[in-house]
Coordinates of C-alpha atoms in Angstrom, one line a residue:
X5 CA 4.6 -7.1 -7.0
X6 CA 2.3 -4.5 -5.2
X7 CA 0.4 -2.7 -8.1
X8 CA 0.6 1.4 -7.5
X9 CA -1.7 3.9 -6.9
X10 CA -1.2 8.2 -7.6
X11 CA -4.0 9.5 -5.7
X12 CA -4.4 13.2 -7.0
X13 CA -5.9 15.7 -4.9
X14 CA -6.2 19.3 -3.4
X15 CA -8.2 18.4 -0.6
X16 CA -5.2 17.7 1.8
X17 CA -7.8 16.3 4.7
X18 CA -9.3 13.6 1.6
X19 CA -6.3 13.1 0.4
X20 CA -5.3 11.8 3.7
X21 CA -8.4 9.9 4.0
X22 CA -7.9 7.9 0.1
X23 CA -4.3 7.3 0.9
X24 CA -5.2 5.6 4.2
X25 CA -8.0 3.5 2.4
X26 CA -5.8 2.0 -0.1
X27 CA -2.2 1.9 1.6
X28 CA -3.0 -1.8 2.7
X29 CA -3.8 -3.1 -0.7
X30 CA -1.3 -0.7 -2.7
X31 CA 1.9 1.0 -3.1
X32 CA 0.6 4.8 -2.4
X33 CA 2.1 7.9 -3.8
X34 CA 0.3 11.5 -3.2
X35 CA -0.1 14.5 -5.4
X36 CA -1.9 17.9 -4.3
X37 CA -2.0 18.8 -7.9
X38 CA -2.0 17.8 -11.7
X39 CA 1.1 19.1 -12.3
X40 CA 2.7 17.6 -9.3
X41 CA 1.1 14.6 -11.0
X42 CA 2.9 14.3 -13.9
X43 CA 6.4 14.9 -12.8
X44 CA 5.6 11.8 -10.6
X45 CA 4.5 9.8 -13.5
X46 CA 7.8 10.9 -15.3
X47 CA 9.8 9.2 -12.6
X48 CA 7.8 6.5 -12.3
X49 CA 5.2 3.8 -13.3
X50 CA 1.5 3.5 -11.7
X51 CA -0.7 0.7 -12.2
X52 CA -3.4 3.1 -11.4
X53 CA -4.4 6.5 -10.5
X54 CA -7.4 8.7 -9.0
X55 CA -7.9 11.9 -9.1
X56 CA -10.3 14.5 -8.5
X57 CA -11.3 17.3 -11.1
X58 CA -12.0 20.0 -9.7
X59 CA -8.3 21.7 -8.5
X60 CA -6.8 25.0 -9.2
X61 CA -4.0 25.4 -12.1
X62 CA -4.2 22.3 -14.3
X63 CA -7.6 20.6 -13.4
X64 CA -8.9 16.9 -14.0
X65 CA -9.3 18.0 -17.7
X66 CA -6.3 19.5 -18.1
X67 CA -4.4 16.1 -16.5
X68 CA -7.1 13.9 -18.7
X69 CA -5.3 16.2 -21.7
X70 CA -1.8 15.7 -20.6
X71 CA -2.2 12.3 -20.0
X72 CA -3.3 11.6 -23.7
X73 CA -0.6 13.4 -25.4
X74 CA 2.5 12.0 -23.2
X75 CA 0.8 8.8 -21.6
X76 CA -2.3 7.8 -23.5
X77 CA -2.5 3.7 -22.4
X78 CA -2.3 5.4 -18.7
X79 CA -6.4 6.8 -19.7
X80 CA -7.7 3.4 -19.4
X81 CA -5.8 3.0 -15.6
X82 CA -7.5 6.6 -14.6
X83 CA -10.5 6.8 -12.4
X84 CA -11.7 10.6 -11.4
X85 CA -13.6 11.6 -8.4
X86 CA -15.8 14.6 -8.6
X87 CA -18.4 17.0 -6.5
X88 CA -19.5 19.0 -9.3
X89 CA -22.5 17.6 -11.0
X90 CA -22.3 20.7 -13.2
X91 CA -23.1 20.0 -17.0
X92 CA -19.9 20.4 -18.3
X93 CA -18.4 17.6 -16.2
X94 CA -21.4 15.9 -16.9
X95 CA -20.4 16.3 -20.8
X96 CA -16.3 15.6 -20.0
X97 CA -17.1 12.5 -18.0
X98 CA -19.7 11.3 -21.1
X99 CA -16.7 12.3 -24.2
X100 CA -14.1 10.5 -22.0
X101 CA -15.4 7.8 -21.0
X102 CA -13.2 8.0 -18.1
X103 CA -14.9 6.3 -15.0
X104 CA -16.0 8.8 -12.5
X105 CA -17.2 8.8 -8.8
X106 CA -19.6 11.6 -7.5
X107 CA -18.4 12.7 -4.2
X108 CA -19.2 11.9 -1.3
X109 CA -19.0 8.2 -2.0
X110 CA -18.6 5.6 0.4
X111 CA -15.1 4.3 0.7
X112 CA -15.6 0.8 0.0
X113 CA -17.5 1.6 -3.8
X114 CA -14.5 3.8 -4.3
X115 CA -12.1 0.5 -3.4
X116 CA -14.2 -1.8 -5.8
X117 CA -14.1 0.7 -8.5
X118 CA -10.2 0.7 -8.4
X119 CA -10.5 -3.1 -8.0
X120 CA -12.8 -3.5 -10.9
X121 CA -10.7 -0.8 -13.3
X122 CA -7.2 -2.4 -12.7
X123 CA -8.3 -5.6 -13.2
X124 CA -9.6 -4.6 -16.5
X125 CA -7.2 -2.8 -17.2
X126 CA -5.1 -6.1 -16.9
X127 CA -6.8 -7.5 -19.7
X128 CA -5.3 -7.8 -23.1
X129 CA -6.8 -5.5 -25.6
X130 CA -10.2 -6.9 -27.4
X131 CA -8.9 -6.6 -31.0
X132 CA -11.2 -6.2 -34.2
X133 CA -11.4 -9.2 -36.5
X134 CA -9.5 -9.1 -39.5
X135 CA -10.3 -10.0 -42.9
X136 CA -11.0 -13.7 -43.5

């Protein structure tokens, strides 16, 4: 089975340019907005997604936020792609521990970082001892 990627983004021009990078190696669906986002993911299942988060309306935050109340396993399938180096992102990226790549980025990091996060992802959970 092809795994599946949502690629999230208002930047219709990159958008265009991460669906093309990935459509070889994946099953690609396209959104141009958080909110677009989730109705896709309530019709349907993604191995992975991408998403940038900086948008208008509901932004990478919002979506991380959404995401953990009606999806939470979904956060550890989530990569985000940013320009803003501002602190605040800084300090969101940092809580979340969400993986993030700092635009611009060349493609092929971008690829192994999906690579590396759904293979992980793919692992069975690392569970805490229990008492002996």
């Amino acid at each position: 089975m092809v795994p599946r990627l949502l690629i999230v983004d208002d930047d219709l021009p990159l958008l265009s340019m991460l669906r093309d990078l990935f459509i070889d190696a994946y099953e690609v669906d396209t959104a141009v907005s958080a909110e677009e986002a989730l109705e896709r993911l309530g019709q349907r299942s993604y191995d992975g997604i991408i998403s940038d988060i900086r948008m208008p309306g509901l932004d990478g935050r919002g979506f991380h936020e959404a995401l953990a109340a009606s999806r939470p396993a979904m956060l550890r399938r989530l990569i985000l792609i940013t320009g803003d180096l501002s602190r605040d992102v800084h300090d969101f990226v940092t809580r979340t521990r969400v993986p993030a790549v700092i635009k611009p980025f060349l493609m092929p990091e971008l690829r192994r970082r999906v690579q590396a996060l759904l293979a992980a992802a793919d692992d069975p959970p690392v569970r805490a001892p229990g008492p002996r």
